[in-house]
PDB file of C-alpha atoms and ligand atoms in Angstrom:
ATOM      1  CA  UNK O  11     182.505  70.025  79.411  1.00 94.00           C
ATOM      2  CA  UNK O  12     179.926  70.917  82.027  1.00 96.00           C
ATOM      3  CA  UNK O  13     180.370  71.088  85.790  1.00 98.00           C
ATOM      4  CA  UNK O  14     178.017  71.928  88.680  1.00 98.00           C
ATOM      5  CA  UNK O  15     179.743  75.325  89.065  1.00 98.00           C
ATOM      6  CA  UNK O  16     180.122  77.978  86.310  1.00 96.00           C
ATOM      7  CA  UNK O  17     182.942  77.362  83.869  1.00 95.00           C
ATOM      8  CA  UNK O  18     184.503  80.688  84.847  1.00 96.00           C
ATOM      9  CA  UNK O  19     184.626  79.639  88.509  1.00 97.00           C
ATOM     10  CA  UNK O  20     185.993  76.222  87.559  1.00 97.00           C
ATOM     11  CA  UNK O  21     188.779  77.846  85.517  1.00 96.00           C
ATOM     12  CA  UNK O  22     189.754  80.473  88.081  1.00 96.00           C
ATOM     13  CA  UNK O  23     189.132  78.475  91.245  1.00 96.00           C
ATOM     14  CA  UNK O  24     187.145  81.389  92.698  1.00 96.00           C
ATOM     15  CA  UNK O  25     183.397  81.147  93.230  1.00 97.00           C
ATOM     16  CA  UNK O  26     181.074  83.838  91.903  1.00 98.00           C
ATOM     17  CA  UNK O  27     178.391  85.118  94.342  1.00 98.00           C
ATOM     18  CA  UNK O  28     175.781  82.828  92.769  1.00 97.00           C
ATOM     19  CA  UNK O  29     177.802  79.626  93.218  1.00 98.00           C
ATOM     20  CA  UNK O  30     179.012  80.782  96.632  1.00 98.00           C
ATOM     21  CA  UNK O  31     175.368  81.138  97.720  1.00 98.00           C
ATOM     22  CA  UNK O  32     174.666  77.612  96.430  1.00 98.00           C
ATOM     23  CA  UNK O  33     177.603  76.285  98.478  1.00 97.00           C
ATOM     24  CA  UNK O  34     176.320  78.025 101.614  1.00 98.00           C
ATOM     25  CA  UNK O  35     172.785  76.706 101.098  1.00 98.00           C
ATOM     26  CA  UNK O  36     174.062  73.161 100.576  1.00 97.00           C
ATOM     27  CA  UNK O  37     172.987  73.014  96.936  1.00 97.00           C
ATOM     28  CA  UNK O  38     176.665  72.559  96.085  1.00 98.00           C
ATOM     29  CA  UNK O  39     179.164  70.529  98.108  1.00 97.00           C
ATOM     30  CA  UNK O  40     182.900  70.995  98.615  1.00 97.00           C
ATOM     31  CA  UNK O  41     183.406  67.892  96.477  1.00 97.00           C
ATOM     32  CA  UNK O  42     181.382  69.486  93.649  1.00 98.00           C
ATOM     33  CA  UNK O  43     183.707  72.471  93.683  1.00 98.00           C
ATOM     34  CA  UNK O  44     187.042  70.663  94.096  1.00 98.00           C
ATOM     35  CA  UNK O  45     186.226  68.075  91.426  1.00 98.00           C
ATOM     36  CA  UNK O  46     184.945  70.750  88.999  1.00 98.00           C
ATOM     37  CA  UNK O  47     188.150  72.769  89.361  1.00 98.00           C
ATOM     38  CA  UNK O  48     190.464  69.746  89.017  1.00 98.00           C
ATOM     39  CA  UNK O  49     188.640  68.281  86.015  1.00 98.00           C
ATOM     40  CA  UNK O  50     188.453  71.640  84.242  1.00 98.00           C
ATOM     41  CA  UNK O  51     192.188  72.100  84.651  1.00 97.00           C
ATOM     42  CA  UNK O  52     192.861  68.559  83.409  1.00 97.00           C
ATOM     43  CA  UNK O  53     190.480  68.989  80.447  1.00 96.00           C
ATOM     44  CA  UNK O  54     192.849  71.546  78.927  1.00 95.00           C
ATOM     45  CA  UNK O  55     195.314  68.738  78.252  1.00 94.00           C
ATOM     46  CA  UNK O  56     193.042  65.700  78.105  1.00 94.00           C
ATOM     47  CA  UNK O  57     190.395  65.570  75.406  1.00 92.00           C
ATOM     48  CA  UNK O  58     188.554  62.676  77.001  1.00 92.00           C
ATOM     49  CA  UNK O  59     188.148  64.617  80.247  1.00 95.00           C
ATOM     50  CA  UNK O  60     186.744  67.573  78.290  1.00 95.00           C
ATOM     51  CA  UNK O  61     183.851  65.333  77.154  1.00 94.00           C
ATOM     52  CA  UNK O  62     182.660  64.847  80.738  1.00 96.00           C
ATOM     53  CA  UNK O  63     179.427  66.519  81.778  1.00 97.00           C
ATOM     54  CA  UNK O  64     179.445  66.387  85.560  1.00 98.00           C
ATOM     55  CA  UNK O  65     176.145  66.863  87.380  1.00 98.00           C
ATOM     56  CA  UNK O  66     177.520  66.336  90.855  1.00 97.00           C
ATOM     57  CA  UNK O  67     180.421  64.873  92.787  1.00 98.00           C
ATOM     58  CA  UNK O  68     180.463  63.222  96.177  1.00 97.00           C
ATOM     59  CA  UNK O  69     183.370  62.202  98.344  1.00 97.00           C
ATOM     60  CA  UNK O  70     182.930  58.986 100.313  1.00 97.00           C
ATOM     61  CA  UNK O  71     185.956  58.352 102.513  1.00 96.00           C
ATOM     62  CA  UNK O  72     188.884  58.700 100.076  1.00 95.00           C
ATOM     63  CA  UNK O  73     186.808  57.752  97.026  1.00 97.00           C
ATOM     64  CA  UNK O  74     184.867  59.943  94.630  1.00 98.00           C
ATOM     65  CA  UNK O  75     181.477  59.302  93.091  1.00 98.00           C
ATOM     66  CA  UNK O  76     181.032  61.283  89.884  1.00 98.00           C
ATOM     67  CA  UNK O  77     177.421  61.642  88.766  1.00 98.00           C
ATOM     68  CA  UNK O  78     177.339  62.385  85.041  1.00 98.00           C
ATOM     69  CA  UNK O  79     174.646  63.686  82.724  1.00 97.00           C
ATOM     70  CA  UNK O  80     172.083  60.990  81.836  1.00 96.00           C
ATOM     71  CA  UNK O  81     173.144  58.941  78.819  1.00 93.00           C
ATOM     72  CA  UNK O  82     176.740  60.208  78.859  1.00 94.00           C
ATOM     73  CA  UNK O  83     178.468  57.349  80.647  1.00 95.00           C
ATOM     74  CA  UNK O  84     178.398  54.586  78.005  1.00 93.00           C
ATOM     75  CA  UNK O  85     180.464  56.511  75.406  1.00 92.00           C
ATOM     76  CA  UNK O  86     183.034  57.419  78.086  1.00 93.00           C
ATOM     77  CA  UNK O  87     183.404  53.762  79.060  1.00 92.00           C
ATOM     78  CA  UNK O  88     184.776  53.071  75.569  1.00 91.00           C
ATOM     79  CA  UNK O  89     188.050  54.589  76.711  1.00 90.00           C
ATOM     80  CA  UNK O  90     189.330  52.228  79.396  1.00 85.00           C
ATOM     81  CA  UNK O  91     192.086  54.666  80.405  1.00 92.00           C
ATOM     82  CA  UNK O  92     189.615  57.402  81.384  1.00 93.00           C
ATOM     83  CA  UNK O  93     188.826  55.981  84.808  1.00 91.00           C
ATOM     84  CA  UNK O  94     192.534  55.711  85.557  1.00 93.00           C
ATOM     85  CA  UNK O  95     193.151  59.301  84.430  1.00 96.00           C
ATOM     86  CA  UNK O  96     190.334  60.475  86.689  1.00 97.00           C
ATOM     87  CA  UNK O  97     191.836  58.629  89.636  1.00 96.00           C
ATOM     88  CA  UNK O  98     195.219  60.261  89.059  1.00 97.00           C
ATOM     89  CA  UNK O  99     193.623  63.726  88.726  1.00 97.00           C
ATOM     90  CA  UNK O 100     191.446  63.414  91.819  1.00 98.00           C
ATOM     91  CA  UNK O 101     193.845  61.379  93.935  1.00 97.00           C
ATOM     92  CA  UNK O 102     191.343  58.711  94.934  1.00 96.00           C
ATOM     93  CA  UNK O 103     189.343  55.849  93.532  1.00 96.00           C
ATOM     94  CA  UNK O 104     186.644  57.077  91.169  1.00 97.00           C
ATOM     95  CA  UNK O 105     183.179  55.567  90.722  1.00 97.00           C
ATOM     96  CA  UNK O 106     180.984  56.658  87.821  1.00 97.00           C
ATOM     97  CA  UNK O 107     177.218  56.777  87.496  1.00 97.00           C
ATOM     98  CA  UNK O 108     174.533  58.951  85.921  1.00 97.00           C
ATOM     99  CA  UNK O 109     171.955  61.349  87.319  1.00 97.00           C
ATOM    100  CA  UNK O 110     168.207  60.511  87.365  1.00 96.00           C
ATOM    101  CA  UNK O 111     168.935  56.825  87.070  1.00 94.00           C
ATOM    102  CA  UNK O 112     167.142  53.781  88.482  1.00 94.00           C
ATOM    103  CA  UNK O 113     168.516  51.829  91.435  1.00 93.00           C
ATOM    104  CA  UNK O 114     169.272  48.914  89.109  1.00 94.00           C
ATOM    105  CA  UNK O 115     171.220  51.070  86.652  1.00 95.00           C
ATOM    106  CA  UNK O 116     173.147  52.720  89.502  1.00 96.00           C
ATOM    107  CA  UNK O 117     174.121  49.243  90.707  1.00 97.00           C
ATOM    108  CA  UNK O 118     175.226  48.220  87.213  1.00 96.00           C
ATOM    109  CA  UNK O 119     177.289  51.410  86.930  1.00 96.00           C
ATOM    110  CA  UNK O 120     179.067  50.856  90.241  1.00 97.00           C
ATOM    111  CA  UNK O 121     179.720  47.144  89.705  1.00 97.00           C
ATOM    112  CA  UNK O 122     180.919  47.703  86.107  1.00 94.00           C
ATOM    113  CA  UNK O 123     182.577  45.751  84.463  1.00 92.00           C
ATOM    114  CA  UNK O 124     181.141  42.996  86.671  1.00 95.00           C
ATOM    115  CA  UNK O 125     177.754  41.756  85.477  1.00 94.00           C
ATOM    116  CA  UNK O 126     174.873  41.590  87.937  1.00 96.00           C
ATOM    117  CA  UNK O 127     172.733  38.425  87.783  1.00 94.00           C
ATOM    118  CA  UNK O 128     169.817  39.675  89.795  1.00 93.00           C
ATOM    119  CA  UNK O 129     168.560  42.524  91.953  1.00 95.00           C
ATOM    120  CA  UNK O 130     165.909  41.860  94.597  1.00 94.00           C
ATOM    121  CA  UNK O 131     164.278  44.103  97.107  1.00 93.00           C
ATOM    122  CA  UNK O 132     163.279  42.866 100.514  1.00 92.00           C
ATOM    123  CA  UNK O 133     161.355  44.684 103.212  1.00 93.00           C
ATOM    124  CA  UNK O 134     162.656  44.057 106.686  1.00 89.00           C
ATOM    125  CA  UNK O 135     160.318  43.700 109.680  1.00 93.00           C
ATOM    126  CA  UNK O 136     161.243  47.222 110.839  1.00 92.00           C
ATOM    127  CA  UNK O 137     159.960  48.647 107.525  1.00 89.00           C
ATOM    128  CA  UNK O 138     163.360  49.365 106.011  1.00 90.00           C
ATOM    129  CA  UNK O 139     164.200  48.282 102.498  1.00 92.00           C
ATOM    130  CA  UNK O 140     167.125  46.031 101.644  1.00 95.00           C
ATOM    131  CA  UNK O 141     168.461  45.736  98.114  1.00 96.00           C
ATOM    132  CA  UNK O 142     170.073  42.405  97.376  1.00 96.00           C
ATOM    133  CA  UNK O 143     172.430  42.072  94.448  1.00 97.00           C
ATOM    134  CA  UNK O 144     173.430  38.662  93.159  1.00 96.00           C
ATOM    135  CA  UNK O 145     176.743  38.340  91.296  1.00 96.00           C
ATOM    136  CA  UNK O 146     177.232  35.339  88.986  1.00 94.00           C
ATOM    137  CA  UNK O 147     179.780  32.704  89.971  1.00 91.00           C
ATOM    138  CA  UNK O 148     181.883  32.803  93.078  1.00 91.00           C
ATOM    139  CA  UNK O 149     184.044  35.542  94.517  1.00 90.00           C
ATOM    140  CA  UNK O 150     187.609  35.113  93.314  1.00 90.00           C
ATOM    141  CA  UNK O 151     190.871  36.941  93.928  1.00 91.00           C
ATOM    142  CA  UNK O 152     190.277  38.826  90.692  1.00 91.00           C
ATOM    143  CA  UNK O 153     186.970  40.352  91.766  1.00 93.00           C
ATOM    144  CA  UNK O 154     187.732  44.035  91.186  1.00 92.00           C
ATOM    145  CA  UNK O 155     185.555  45.798  93.733  1.00 94.00           C
ATOM    146  CA  UNK O 156     185.334  46.450  97.438  1.00 95.00           C
ATOM    147  CA  UNK O 157     181.660  45.606  97.936  1.00 95.00           C
ATOM    148  CA  UNK O 158     181.597  47.254 101.378  1.00 96.00           C
ATOM    149  CA  UNK O 159     182.624  50.499  99.682  1.00 97.00           C
ATOM    150  CA  UNK O 160     179.924  50.120  97.020  1.00 98.00           C
ATOM    151  CA  UNK O 161     177.423  49.653  99.845  1.00 97.00           C
ATOM    152  CA  UNK O 162     178.669  52.794 101.553  1.00 98.00           C
ATOM    153  CA  UNK O 163     178.485  54.852  98.349  1.00 97.00           C
ATOM    154  CA  UNK O 164     174.914  53.691  97.690  1.00 97.00           C
ATOM    155  CA  UNK O 165     173.944  54.398 101.282  1.00 96.00           C
ATOM    156  CA  UNK O 166     175.315  57.940 101.129  1.00 95.00           C
ATOM    157  CA  UNK O 167     174.182  58.803  97.604  1.00 94.00           C
ATOM    158  CA  UNK O 168     170.789  57.072  97.398  1.00 93.00           C
ATOM    159  CA  UNK O 169     169.967  55.956 100.942  1.00 93.00           C
ATOM    160  CA  UNK O 170     170.103  52.378  99.697  1.00 94.00           C
ATOM    161  CA  UNK O 171     170.898  49.469 102.013  1.00 96.00           C
ATOM    162  CA  UNK O 172     172.844  46.947 100.004  1.00 97.00           C
ATOM    163  CA  UNK O 173     173.529  43.267 100.447  1.00 95.00           C
ATOM    164  CA  UNK O 174     175.845  41.503  98.001  1.00 96.00           C
ATOM    165  CA  UNK O 175     175.682  37.789  97.351  1.00 95.00           C
ATOM    166  CA  UNK O 176     177.640  35.553  95.032  1.00 95.00           C
ATOM    167  CA  UNK O 177     175.733  32.789  93.249  1.00 93.00           C
ATOM    168  CA  UNK O 178     178.209  30.196  94.416  1.00 90.00           C
ATOM    169  CA  UNK O 179     180.006  30.140  97.719  1.00 80.00           C
TER     170      UNK O 179
HETATM  171 ZN1   ZN Q  29     179.604  80.601  89.568  1.00 78.30          ZN
END
């Protein structure tokens, strides 16, 4: 398991001078530290959690975005109970993505397990960029995500302005 803070700090819950300096300079956030400590504690009893390599964590309202090491998300998805365990450990809804990823891949990660039909980019007259995601079919009761929340997470984590459309109304 890797976390954005040293493993010693994550185990003891006390920051070393190096990590403390990173927190003060803004290189580390409070969410990075809290999530690292909670996951490290949980990893002692949960083998799946111990496989997580966390690059960074962000809190958006009551939800958490966990940014994992590139290429490490797909194997974790094979255990459908992992996301639920994470939500119990952190006490909020958990969204998973990877670091250094494209906008399209970040969208696929956040909408998972929902498939995305299409991603388009539009430039608005004021010069801002709008990313439009098209979801196949129509929105039903069973649609698992709060798309407003996904938009907020993408805005805060990537500065992306998101518009979600369903193929059929
Ligand atoms: Zn440290």
